[in-house]
CSV table of C-alpha atoms in Angstrom, one decimal:
chain,number,residue,atom,x,y,z
A,560,UNK,CA,53.5,131.0,168.9
A,561,UNK,CA,51.0,128.3,168.1
A,562,UNK,CA,47.5,128.4,169.6
A,563,UNK,CA,47.0,126.5,172.8
A,564,UNK,CA,46.0,123.0,171.8
A,565,UNK,CA,42.6,121.6,172.7
A,566,UNK,CA,43.7,118.0,172.0
A,567,UNK,CA,44.6,115.6,174.8
A,568,UNK,CA,48.3,114.9,174.9
A,569,UNK,CA,49.3,111.4,173.8
A,570,UNK,CA,49.9,108.9,176.5
A,571,UNK,CA,53.4,108.0,177.6
A,572,UNK,CA,56.5,110.3,177.8
A,573,UNK,CA,56.1,113.2,180.2
A,574,UNK,CA,52.4,113.7,179.8
A,575,UNK,CA,50.5,114.4,183.0
A,576,UNK,CA,47.0,113.1,183.7
A,577,UNK,CA,44.5,112.6,186.5
A,578,UNK,CA,43.6,114.2,189.8
A,579,UNK,CA,47.2,113.9,191.0
A,580,UNK,CA,48.4,116.5,188.6
A,581,UNK,CA,50.5,119.0,190.7
A,582,UNK,CA,48.2,118.1,193.6
A,583,UNK,CA,45.9,120.9,192.6
A,584,UNK,CA,43.0,121.3,195.0
A,585,UNK,CA,39.9,122.7,193.5
A,586,UNK,CA,38.7,124.0,196.8
A,587,UNK,CA,41.7,126.3,197.0
A,588,UNK,CA,40.5,128.3,194.0
A,589,UNK,CA,38.9,131.6,194.8
A,590,UNK,CA,35.3,132.0,193.6
A,591,UNK,CA,36.1,135.0,191.4
A,592,UNK,CA,39.6,134.3,190.2
A,593,UNK,CA,39.9,130.7,189.2
A,594,UNK,CA,41.9,131.4,186.0
A,595,UNK,CA,44.4,133.6,188.0
A,596,UNK,CA,44.7,130.9,190.6
A,597,UNK,CA,45.4,128.2,188.0
A,598,UNK,CA,47.8,130.2,185.9
A,599,UNK,CA,49.7,131.1,189.1
A,600,UNK,CA,50.0,127.5,190.2
A,601,UNK,CA,51.1,126.3,186.8
A,602,UNK,CA,53.6,129.2,186.5
A,603,UNK,CA,55.1,128.3,190.0
A,604,UNK,CA,55.4,124.7,189.0
A,605,UNK,CA,57.3,125.7,185.9
A,606,UNK,CA,59.5,128.0,187.9
A,607,UNK,CA,60.4,125.3,190.5
A,608,UNK,CA,60.9,122.7,187.8
A,609,UNK,CA,58.0,120.4,188.8
A,610,UNK,CA,57.0,121.0,185.2
A,611,UNK,CA,60.2,120.8,183.2
A,612,UNK,CA,60.8,122.1,179.6
A,613,UNK,CA,59.3,119.5,177.3
A,614,UNK,CA,56.5,118.5,179.8
A,615,UNK,CA,53.0,118.3,178.3
A,616,UNK,CA,50.0,119.8,180.2
A,617,UNK,CA,46.7,117.9,180.4
A,618,UNK,CA,44.1,118.7,177.8
A,619,UNK,CA,41.9,121.5,178.8
A,620,UNK,CA,38.8,119.3,179.0
A,621,UNK,CA,40.6,116.8,181.2
A,622,UNK,CA,41.9,119.3,183.7
A,623,UNK,CA,38.6,121.2,183.8
A,624,UNK,CA,36.8,118.0,184.6
A,625,UNK,CA,39.3,117.0,187.3
A,626,UNK,CA,39.2,120.5,188.9
A,627,UNK,CA,35.4,120.8,188.5
A,628,UNK,CA,35.7,124.2,186.8
A,629,UNK,CA,34.6,125.3,183.4
A,630,UNK,CA,36.8,124.5,180.4
A,631,UNK,CA,37.1,128.3,179.8
A,632,UNK,CA,39.0,128.7,183.1
A,633,UNK,CA,41.7,126.2,182.0
A,634,UNK,CA,41.8,127.6,178.5
A,635,UNK,CA,42.3,131.1,179.9
A,636,UNK,CA,45.1,130.0,182.2
A,637,UNK,CA,46.9,128.2,179.4
A,638,UNK,CA,46.5,131.3,177.2
A,639,UNK,CA,48.2,133.4,179.8
A,640,UNK,CA,51.1,131.0,180.1
A,641,UNK,CA,51.4,131.0,176.3
A,642,UNK,CA,51.4,134.8,176.2
A,643,UNK,CA,54.2,134.8,178.8
A,644,UNK,CA,56.2,132.4,176.6
A,645,UNK,CA,56.1,129.5,179.0
A,646,UNK,CA,54.0,127.1,177.0
A,647,UNK,CA,53.2,126.5,173.4
A,648,UNK,CA,50.4,124.6,171.6
A,649,UNK,CA,51.6,121.9,169.3
A,650,UNK,CA,48.5,120.5,167.7
A,651,UNK,CA,48.7,116.7,168.2
A,652,UNK,CA,51.5,117.2,170.6
A,653,UNK,CA,49.3,119.0,173.1
A,654,UNK,CA,50.4,122.0,175.1
A,655,UNK,CA,54.0,121.8,176.0
A,656,UNK,CA,56.3,123.7,178.4
A,657,UNK,CA,58.9,125.5,176.3
A,658,UNK,CA,60.6,127.9,178.7
A,659,UNK,CA,61.0,128.4,182.4
A,660,UNK,CA,62.0,131.6,184.3
A,661,UNK,CA,65.2,131.5,186.3
A,662,UNK,CA,65.1,129.4,189.4
A,663,UNK,CA,65.4,131.3,192.6
A,664,UNK,CA,67.9,129.0,194.3
A,665,UNK,CA,71.1,130.1,196.0
A,666,UNK,CA,73.8,131.6,193.7
A,667,UNK,CA,77.3,130.3,193.5
A,668,UNK,CA,79.8,133.1,193.7
A,669,UNK,CA,82.0,133.7,190.6
A,670,UNK,CA,85.6,132.6,191.3
A,671,UNK,CA,87.5,135.5,192.7
A,672,UNK,CA,84.4,137.6,193.4
A,673,UNK,CA,83.4,138.6,196.9
A,674,UNK,CA,79.9,137.3,197.3
A,675,UNK,CA,78.9,139.9,199.9
A,676,UNK,CA,80.0,142.9,198.0
A,677,UNK,CA,77.2,145.0,196.6
A,678,UNK,CA,77.5,145.8,192.9
A,679,UNK,CA,76.4,149.4,193.9
A,680,UNK,CA,79.4,150.0,196.2
A,681,UNK,CA,82.0,152.4,194.8
A,682,UNK,CA,82.7,152.9,191.2
A,683,UNK,CA,81.4,150.1,188.9
A,684,UNK,CA,84.3,147.8,187.8
A,685,UNK,CA,84.7,145.6,184.8
A,686,UNK,CA,82.8,142.8,186.5
A,687,UNK,CA,79.9,144.8,187.7
A,688,UNK,CA,77.4,143.4,185.3
A,689,UNK,CA,78.5,139.8,186.2
A,690,UNK,CA,78.1,140.7,189.9
A,691,UNK,CA,74.6,142.0,189.3
A,692,UNK,CA,73.6,139.0,187.2
A,693,UNK,CA,74.8,136.7,190.0
A,694,UNK,CA,72.9,138.5,192.7
A,695,UNK,CA,69.7,136.7,193.8
A,696,UNK,CA,66.4,138.5,193.1
A,697,UNK,CA,62.8,137.6,192.6
A,698,UNK,CA,62.3,140.4,190.0
A,699,UNK,CA,64.9,141.4,187.4
A,700,UNK,CA,64.4,144.8,185.8
A,701,UNK,CA,67.9,145.3,184.5
A,702,UNK,CA,67.8,146.9,181.0
A,703,UNK,CA,69.0,145.0,177.9
A,704,UNK,CA,67.2,141.8,178.8
A,705,UNK,CA,65.1,140.6,175.8
A,706,UNK,CA,62.2,138.2,176.3
A,707,UNK,CA,64.2,135.0,175.9
A,708,UNK,CA,61.0,132.9,176.5
A,709,UNK,CA,59.8,134.2,173.1
A,710,UNK,CA,62.7,132.8,171.2
A,711,UNK,CA,61.1,131.1,168.2
A,712,UNK,CA,62.3,127.6,168.9
A,713,UNK,CA,60.0,125.8,166.5
A,714,UNK,CA,60.9,128.1,163.6
A,715,UNK,CA,64.6,127.9,164.4
A,716,UNK,CA,64.5,124.1,164.5
A,717,UNK,CA,62.6,123.9,161.3
A,718,UNK,CA,65.1,126.3,159.6
A,719,UNK,CA,68.0,124.3,161.0
A,720,UNK,CA,66.7,121.0,159.7
A,721,UNK,CA,66.2,122.6,156.3
A,722,UNK,CA,69.7,124.0,156.3
A,723,UNK,CA,71.3,120.7,157.3
A,724,UNK,CA,69.3,118.9,154.6
A,725,UNK,CA,70.8,121.2,151.9
A,726,UNK,CA,74.2,121.7,153.4
A,727,UNK,CA,77.1,120.5,151.2
A,728,UNK,CA,80.1,118.7,152.6
A,729,UNK,CA,82.3,121.7,151.6
A,730,UNK,CA,80.0,124.0,153.7
A,731,UNK,CA,81.3,122.3,156.8
A,732,UNK,CA,84.9,123.5,156.3
A,733,UNK,CA,86.5,126.8,157.1
A,734,UNK,CA,84.5,129.7,155.5
A,735,UNK,CA,84.9,133.3,154.6
A,736,UNK,CA,86.0,135.3,157.7
A,737,UNK,CA,83.6,138.0,156.7
A,738,UNK,CA,80.7,135.7,157.3
A,739,UNK,CA,78.6,133.3,155.3
A,740,UNK,CA,77.7,134.9,151.9
A,741,UNK,CA,74.1,133.8,152.3
A,742,UNK,CA,73.8,135.7,155.6
A,743,UNK,CA,75.5,138.7,154.3
A,744,UNK,CA,73.0,138.9,151.4
A,745,UNK,CA,70.1,138.4,153.8
A,746,UNK,CA,71.4,141.1,156.1
A,747,UNK,CA,71.8,143.5,153.1
A,748,UNK,CA,68.2,142.9,152.2
A,749,UNK,CA,67.0,143.2,155.8
A,750,UNK,CA,68.8,146.5,156.3
A,751,UNK,CA,67.5,147.9,153.0
A,752,UNK,CA,63.9,147.1,154.0
A,753,UNK,CA,64.0,148.0,157.6
A,754,UNK,CA,66.7,150.7,158.0
A,755,UNK,CA,67.0,152.3,154.6
A,756,UNK,CA,70.6,151.2,154.1
A,757,UNK,CA,71.9,150.3,150.7
A,758,UNK,CA,75.0,148.1,150.9
A,759,UNK,CA,76.4,145.3,148.9
A,760,UNK,CA,76.9,142.0,150.7
A,761,UNK,CA,80.7,142.3,150.2
A,762,UNK,CA,80.6,145.5,152.3
A,763,UNK,CA,79.2,143.6,155.4
A,764,UNK,CA,81.3,141.8,158.1
A,765,UNK,CA,79.5,139.3,160.3
A,766,UNK,CA,80.7,139.5,163.9
A,767,UNK,CA,79.9,138.1,167.4
A,768,UNK,CA,77.7,141.0,168.4
A,769,UNK,CA,78.4,144.7,168.9
A,770,UNK,CA,80.9,144.0,171.7
A,771,UNK,CA,83.2,142.1,169.3
A,772,UNK,CA,82.7,144.9,166.7
A,773,UNK,CA,84.1,147.4,169.1
A,774,UNK,CA,87.0,145.1,170.1
A,775,UNK,CA,87.9,144.6,166.4
A,776,UNK,CA,87.8,148.4,165.9
A,777,UNK,CA,90.3,149.2,168.7
A,778,UNK,CA,93.5,148.5,166.7
A,779,UNK,CA,92.0,149.8,163.5
A,780,UNK,CA,91.2,153.1,165.1
A,781,UNK,CA,94.5,153.3,166.8
A,782,UNK,CA,96.3,152.7,163.6
A,783,UNK,CA,94.4,155.6,162.1
A,784,UNK,CA,95.6,157.9,164.8
A,785,UNK,CA,92.4,157.8,166.9
A,786,UNK,CA,93.2,157.9,170.6
A,787,UNK,CA,89.7,158.5,172.0
A,788,UNK,CA,86.1,157.9,171.0
A,789,UNK,CA,83.6,160.5,172.3
A,790,UNK,CA,80.5,159.0,173.9
A,791,UNK,CA,77.0,160.2,174.7
A,792,UNK,CA,76.3,161.3,178.3
A,793,UNK,CA,74.3,159.7,179.7
A,794,UNK,CA,75.4,156.7,177.7
A,795,UNK,CA,76.1,153.0,178.1
A,796,UNK,CA,78.5,152.0,180.8
A,797,UNK,CA,79.2,148.7,179.1
A,798,UNK,CA,80.1,150.4,175.9
A,799,UNK,CA,82.4,152.8,177.7
A,800,UNK,CA,84.1,149.9,179.4
A,801,UNK,CA,84.7,148.2,176.1
A,802,UNK,CA,86.3,151.3,174.6
A,803,UNK,CA,88.5,151.9,177.6
A,804,UNK,CA,89.6,148.2,177.6
A,805,UNK,CA,91.0,149.0,174.1
A,806,UNK,CA,93.1,151.9,175.4
A,807,UNK,CA,90.7,154.5,174.1
A,808,UNK,CA,89.6,157.6,176.0
A,809,UNK,CA,85.9,158.3,176.3
A,810,UNK,CA,85.2,162.0,176.6
A,811,UNK,CA,81.5,162.7,177.3
A,812,UNK,CA,79.1,164.5,175.0
A,813,UNK,CA,75.9,165.8,176.7
A,814,UNK,CA,72.6,164.5,175.3
A,815,UNK,CA,69.5,166.8,175.3
A,816,UNK,CA,66.0,166.3,173.9
A,817,UNK,CA,67.4,166.6,170.3
A,818,UNK,CA,70.2,164.2,170.7
A,819,UNK,CA,74.0,164.6,171.2
A,820,UNK,CA,75.2,168.2,171.3
A,821,UNK,CA,77.5,168.6,168.4
A,822,UNK,CA,79.0,171.8,169.8
A,823,UNK,CA,80.1,169.8,172.8
A,824,UNK,CA,81.4,167.1,170.5
A,825,UNK,CA,83.6,169.6,168.6
A,826,UNK,CA,84.9,170.9,172.0
A,827,UNK,CA,86.2,167.4,173.0
A,828,UNK,CA,88.6,167.4,170.0
A,829,UNK,CA,87.8,163.7,169.5
A,830,UNK,CA,88.1,162.4,165.9
A,831,UNK,CA,85.5,159.6,166.5
A,832,UNK,CA,82.1,159.4,168.3
A,833,UNK,CA,79.9,156.5,169.3
A,834,UNK,CA,76.2,157.2,168.9
A,835,UNK,CA,72.8,155.4,169.4
A,836,UNK,CA,70.7,157.8,167.2
A,837,UNK,CA,67.6,155.7,166.6
A,838,UNK,CA,67.0,155.1,170.3
A,839,UNK,CA,69.5,156.7,172.6
A,840,UNK,CA,70.6,154.6,175.5
A,841,UNK,CA,69.4,155.2,178.2
A,842,UNK,CA,67.2,158.3,177.6
A,843,UNK,CA,65.3,157.0,174.5
A,844,UNK,CA,65.9,160.3,172.6
A,845,UNK,CA,65.7,160.1,168.8
A,846,UNK,CA,68.4,162.3,167.2
A,847,UNK,CA,66.5,165.1,165.4
A,848,UNK,CA,66.9,166.0,161.8
A,849,UNK,CA,68.8,169.2,162.5
A,850,UNK,CA,71.1,167.5,164.9
A,851,UNK,CA,71.7,164.8,162.3
A,852,UNK,CA,72.7,167.4,159.7
A,853,UNK,CA,75.1,168.9,162.2
A,854,UNK,CA,76.7,165.5,162.8
A,855,UNK,CA,77.1,164.9,159.1
A,856,UNK,CA,78.9,168.3,158.8
A,857,UNK,CA,81.2,167.3,161.7
A,858,UNK,CA,82.0,164.0,160.0
A,859,UNK,CA,82.6,165.7,156.7
A,860,UNK,CA,85.3,167.8,158.5
A,861,UNK,CA,87.2,164.6,159.2
A,862,UNK,CA,85.3,162.9,162.0
A,863,UNK,CA,84.2,159.2,162.2
A,864,UNK,CA,80.8,158.2,163.5
A,865,UNK,CA,80.3,154.7,165.0
A,866,UNK,CA,76.6,154.1,164.8
A,867,UNK,CA,75.2,151.5,167.2
A,868,UNK,CA,71.7,150.9,165.8
A,869,UNK,CA,70.5,150.1,169.3
A,870,UNK,CA,66.9,149.0,169.7
A,871,UNK,CA,66.0,150.5,166.2
A,872,UNK,CA,63.5,147.7,165.4
A,873,UNK,CA,61.7,147.9,168.8
A,874,UNK,CA,59.5,151.0,168.2
A,875,UNK,CA,55.9,151.4,169.2
A,876,UNK,CA,54.5,154.9,169.2
A,877,UNK,CA,56.5,156.7,166.6
A,878,UNK,CA,57.3,156.3,162.9
A,879,UNK,CA,60.7,154.7,161.9
A,880,UNK,CA,63.7,156.9,161.5
A,881,UNK,CA,66.4,156.0,159.0
A,882,UNK,CA,69.8,154.9,160.1
A,883,UNK,CA,72.5,157.6,159.8
A,884,UNK,CA,74.3,155.1,157.6
A,885,UNK,CA,71.6,155.6,155.0
A,886,UNK,CA,72.8,159.3,154.7
A,887,UNK,CA,76.5,158.8,155.0
A,888,UNK,CA,78.8,155.9,154.1
A,889,UNK,CA,82.4,157.1,153.8
A,890,UNK,CA,82.7,158.5,157.4
A,891,UNK,CA,80.4,156.1,159.3
A,892,UNK,CA,80.8,152.6,160.7
A,893,UNK,CA,77.4,150.9,161.3
A,894,UNK,CA,76.8,148.2,163.9
A,895,UNK,CA,73.8,146.0,164.6
A,896,UNK,CA,72.9,142.6,166.0
A,897,UNK,CA,70.1,140.1,166.8
A,898,UNK,CA,70.9,140.0,170.5
A,899,UNK,CA,67.7,141.9,171.5
A,900,UNK,CA,65.6,140.6,168.6
A,901,UNK,CA,66.4,136.9,169.1
A,902,UNK,CA,68.9,136.1,171.9
A,903,UNK,CA,72.4,137.3,173.0
A,904,UNK,CA,73.5,133.7,173.1
A,905,UNK,CA,73.5,133.5,169.3
A,906,UNK,CA,76.4,136.0,169.2
A,907,UNK,CA,75.6,137.2,165.7
A,908,UNK,CA,75.9,140.8,164.6
A,909,UNK,CA,77.2,142.8,161.7
A,910,UNK,CA,79.4,145.8,160.9
A,911,UNK,CA,79.3,148.0,157.8
A,912,UNK,CA,82.6,149.9,158.0
A,913,UNK,CA,83.7,152.7,155.7
A,914,UNK,CA,85.3,151.2,152.6
A,915,UNK,CA,88.8,152.3,153.7
A,916,UNK,CA,88.5,150.3,157.0
A,917,UNK,CA,86.9,147.1,155.5
A,918,UNK,CA,90.1,145.3,154.7
A,919,UNK,CA,91.7,146.0,158.1
A,920,UNK,CA,88.5,144.9,160.0
A,921,UNK,CA,88.4,141.7,157.9
A,922,UNK,CA,92.0,140.9,158.8
A,923,UNK,CA,91.3,141.6,162.5
A,924,UNK,CA,88.3,139.2,162.3
A,925,UNK,CA,90.4,136.6,160.5
A,926,UNK,CA,93.1,136.5,163.1
A,927,UNK,CA,90.6,136.7,166.0
A,928,UNK,CA,88.5,133.6,165.2
A,929,UNK,CA,88.5,132.8,161.5
A,930,UNK,CA,84.9,133.9,161.4
A,931,UNK,CA,81.6,133.1,163.2
A,932,UNK,CA,80.2,129.5,163.3
A,933,UNK,CA,78.6,128.8,159.9
A,934,UNK,CA,75.5,126.8,161.0
A,935,UNK,CA,73.8,129.5,163.1
A,936,UNK,CA,74.5,132.1,160.3
A,937,UNK,CA,72.8,129.9,157.8
A,938,UNK,CA,69.8,129.3,160.0
A,939,UNK,CA,69.4,133.1,160.7
A,940,UNK,CA,69.7,133.7,157.0
A,941,UNK,CA,66.8,131.3,156.3
A,942,UNK,CA,64.7,133.0,159.0
A,943,UNK,CA,65.3,136.4,157.3
A,944,UNK,CA,64.6,135.1,153.8
A,945,UNK,CA,61.4,133.4,154.8
A,946,UNK,CA,59.9,136.4,156.6
A,947,UNK,CA,59.8,134.4,159.9
A,948,UNK,CA,62.1,137.0,161.6
A,949,UNK,CA,59.7,139.8,160.7
A,950,UNK,CA,56.7,137.8,162.0
A,951,UNK,CA,58.6,137.3,165.2
A,952,UNK,CA,59.3,141.0,165.5
A,953,UNK,CA,55.6,141.8,165.1
A,954,UNK,CA,54.8,139.3,168.0
A,955,UNK,CA,57.4,141.0,170.2
A,956,UNK,CA,56.1,144.5,169.5
A,957,UNK,CA,52.6,143.6,170.6
A,958,UNK,CA,53.9,141.9,173.8
A,959,UNK,CA,56.3,144.8,174.6
A,960,UNK,CA,53.6,147.4,174.3
A,961,UNK,CA,51.5,145.6,176.9
A,962,UNK,CA,54.5,145.3,179.2
A,963,UNK,CA,55.6,148.8,178.7
A,964,UNK,CA,52.2,150.1,179.5
A,965,UNK,CA,52.0,148.0,182.6
A,966,UNK,CA,55.3,149.5,183.8
A,967,UNK,CA,54.2,153.0,183.1
A,968,UNK,CA,51.0,152.4,185.0
A,969,UNK,CA,53.0,151.0,187.9
A,970,UNK,CA,55.4,154.0,188.0
A,971,UNK,CA,52.4,156.3,188.0
A,972,UNK,CA,50.9,154.4,190.9
A,973,UNK,CA,54.0,153.7,193.0
A,974,UNK,CA,56.5,156.4,192.1
A,975,UNK,CA,54.4,159.5,192.1
A,976,UNK,CA,56.2,162.5,190.7
A,977,UNK,CA,58.7,160.4,188.8
A,978,UNK,CA,59.3,161.2,185.1
A,979,UNK,CA,59.4,158.5,182.5
A,980,UNK,CA,61.7,158.9,179.5
A,981,UNK,CA,62.0,156.9,176.3
A,982,UNK,CA,58.7,155.1,176.2
A,983,UNK,CA,58.1,155.3,172.5
A,984,UNK,CA,60.6,152.5,171.7
A,985,UNK,CA,63.2,150.1,173.1
A,986,UNK,CA,63.1,147.5,175.9
A,987,UNK,CA,63.5,149.8,178.9
A,988,UNK,CA,62.3,153.0,180.5
A,989,UNK,CA,64.5,155.6,182.3
A,990,UNK,CA,62.8,157.1,185.3
A,991,UNK,CA,64.1,160.2,187.1
A,992,UNK,CA,62.8,161.3,190.5
A,993,UNK,CA,63.1,164.5,192.6
A,994,UNK,CA,63.8,162.8,196.0
A,995,UNK,CA,67.2,163.6,197.5
A,996,UNK,CA,68.2,159.9,197.5
A,997,UNK,CA,71.3,158.7,195.5
A,998,UNK,CA,70.2,156.3,192.8
A,999,UNK,CA,72.9,153.8,193.8
A,1000,UNK,CA,71.5,153.8,197.3
A,1001,UNK,CA,68.0,153.2,195.9
A,1002,UNK,CA,69.2,150.4,193.6
A,1003,UNK,CA,71.0,148.8,196.6
A,1004,UNK,CA,67.9,149.0,198.7
A,1005,UNK,CA,65.8,147.5,195.9
A,1006,UNK,CA,68.2,144.6,195.5
A,1007,UNK,CA,68.0,144.0,199.2
A,1008,UNK,CA,64.2,143.7,198.7
A,1009,UNK,CA,64.7,141.3,195.7
A,1010,UNK,CA,64.5,143.7,192.7
A,1011,UNK,CA,67.4,144.3,190.3
A,1012,UNK,CA,67.8,147.5,188.2
A,1013,UNK,CA,70.4,149.9,187.0
A,1014,UNK,CA,71.1,153.3,188.7
A,1015,UNK,CA,71.1,156.0,186.1
A,1016,UNK,CA,74.4,157.4,187.5
A,1017,UNK,CA,76.2,154.2,186.3
A,1018,UNK,CA,75.7,155.5,182.8
A,1019,UNK,CA,76.9,159.1,183.4
A,1020,UNK,CA,80.3,160.8,183.5
A,1021,UNK,CA,78.7,164.2,184.0
A,1022,UNK,CA,76.4,165.4,186.8
A,1023,UNK,CA,72.7,164.9,186.2
A,1024,UNK,CA,69.4,163.9,187.8
A,1025,UNK,CA,69.0,160.8,190.0
A,1026,UNK,CA,67.2,158.0,188.3
A,1027,UNK,CA,66.8,154.3,187.4
A,1028,UNK,CA,67.0,152.4,184.2
A,1029,UNK,CA,64.3,149.7,184.2
A,1030,UNK,CA,63.9,146.9,181.6
A,1031,UNK,CA,60.4,145.6,180.9
A,1032,UNK,CA,60.7,143.2,178.0
A,1033,UNK,CA,61.5,140.0,179.8
A,1034,UNK,CA,58.6,139.8,182.4
A,1035,UNK,CA,54.8,139.7,182.3
A,1036,UNK,CA,52.8,142.7,183.6
A,1037,UNK,CA,52.2,141.3,187.0
A,1038,UNK,CA,55.9,140.8,187.7
A,1039,UNK,CA,56.7,144.3,186.5
A,1040,UNK,CA,54.1,145.8,188.7
A,1041,UNK,CA,55.5,143.9,191.7
A,1042,UNK,CA,59.0,145.2,190.9
A,1043,UNK,CA,58.0,148.8,190.6
A,1044,UNK,CA,55.9,148.6,193.8
A,1045,UNK,CA,59.0,147.4,195.6
A,1046,UNK,CA,61.0,150.3,194.2
A,1047,UNK,CA,58.4,152.7,195.4
A,1048,UNK,CA,58.5,151.2,198.9
A,1049,UNK,CA,62.3,151.4,199.0
A,1050,UNK,CA,62.3,155.0,197.8
A,1051,UNK,CA,59.7,156.1,200.4
A,1052,UNK,CA,61.7,154.4,203.2
A,1053,UNK,CA,65.0,156.0,202.1
A,1054,UNK,CA,63.3,159.4,201.9
A,1055,UNK,CA,61.9,159.0,205.4
A,1056,UNK,CA,65.3,158.1,206.7
A,1057,UNK,CA,66.9,161.0,205.0
A,1058,UNK,CA,64.4,163.5,206.4
A,1059,UNK,CA,64.6,162.0,209.8
A,1060,UNK,CA,68.4,162.3,209.8
A,1061,UNK,CA,68.3,165.9,208.6
A,1062,UNK,CA,65.7,166.8,211.3
A,1063,UNK,CA,68.1,165.4,214.0
A,1064,UNK,CA,70.9,167.7,212.8
A,1065,UNK,CA,71.3,171.4,213.9
A,1066,UNK,CA,69.9,173.9,211.3
A,1067,UNK,CA,73.4,175.2,210.7
A,1068,UNK,CA,74.5,171.8,209.5
A,1069,UNK,CA,71.6,171.0,207.2
A,1070,UNK,CA,71.2,174.5,205.8
A,1071,UNK,CA,67.7,173.5,204.7
A,1072,UNK,CA,65.6,172.4,207.6
């Protein structure tokens, strides 16, 4: 992200000047927190669309003079907005609004969905994530949300212009269903550098994210006699839904502090297992060396490992761990994407299947959509080749560490006694608590107070502790603190109600009090 510009924006267009800018009143600013006040007013104006994407802010010296504050106050406010990803300095173009948080207006129910039904009522159905996304909230702590405001728009546009300038007429026709050769080469280089995977470009298949990879695998696995895919427990509800939609059973494999228990995997009798060994979802456990060796022995006995390299690039307090694919090729299908690194909307990911499944997966991709759109593939390839994607990742890591630390501090302050899991990497934290309050009830109470999150029980098939899965990547520290404070208030209120209800019952009924 460029530095906040000190130049005055050119006249004309959407530039804003003068004392009428947002009707800011200098007398409203507190004596000791002028930068906080100004950043908050600007952030609110971006949220409610008084400042739209593309709008230019006044030069720092101009606004400082109008508000009769020091220029450092305005510079600090702009810096905070830039850090949050809302504005960007563009040299002669001034400081420009580049992203806005979601508006908090009324939600329109999805056709066929009952608007009043809570997503936390009953067993989560196939549309539960749509229902949660549609629910109105002031703070969204759902896991899996990357910081979309950090999307490198300027770098992407620059790469896109360069790609279009060199694109031949033939490149605009139907391409290889396996993906653009240039992107497959770039992915091969990226994985060799970052994940220790050696693979030829011809062994890579470009897909529309991990979700499509699983969909393409359904018939391939079934044709190979696989009727079920064992999954980690706790493990991703969404992944489990995708597998079941393909007619595959999902027997659970417990996860401990070393990773999935291979003895339990063997006991399921499953011939395939889906794993997130680099950063297990949702616990954050990294599969240990001994457990990896056990998994390789299981695969050598005829098993197939589906490796979802989930959040592998988002690590902070631990050294990198190699992908399982770097140790085993013939019995492992590797999957990755840029959904959390850039944006889910790009719908770009990759699969490295075992050689014996490559042809079948290629044919499945061919007859599904003839291959991903070529232009985004070529733009991504250029970002990878230029080193821009690695620079973007470094920016994200620094931002994520600040936000993760803010969430941990908030949990310590507002959820005393709660245990934080998976802090060393990823975009979320899992928090377990001892209170006798069902996590679905807590998540529902939080949503009623304007905060979204996932109950840990959504991601379980086996019994286990109550908890919440909280995403922190998409919001600045202040918003995260507000969200966790609300969770603490909801938990305390539910705990008081539970105790009050128990005290009103006869001792023979409660068995405790």
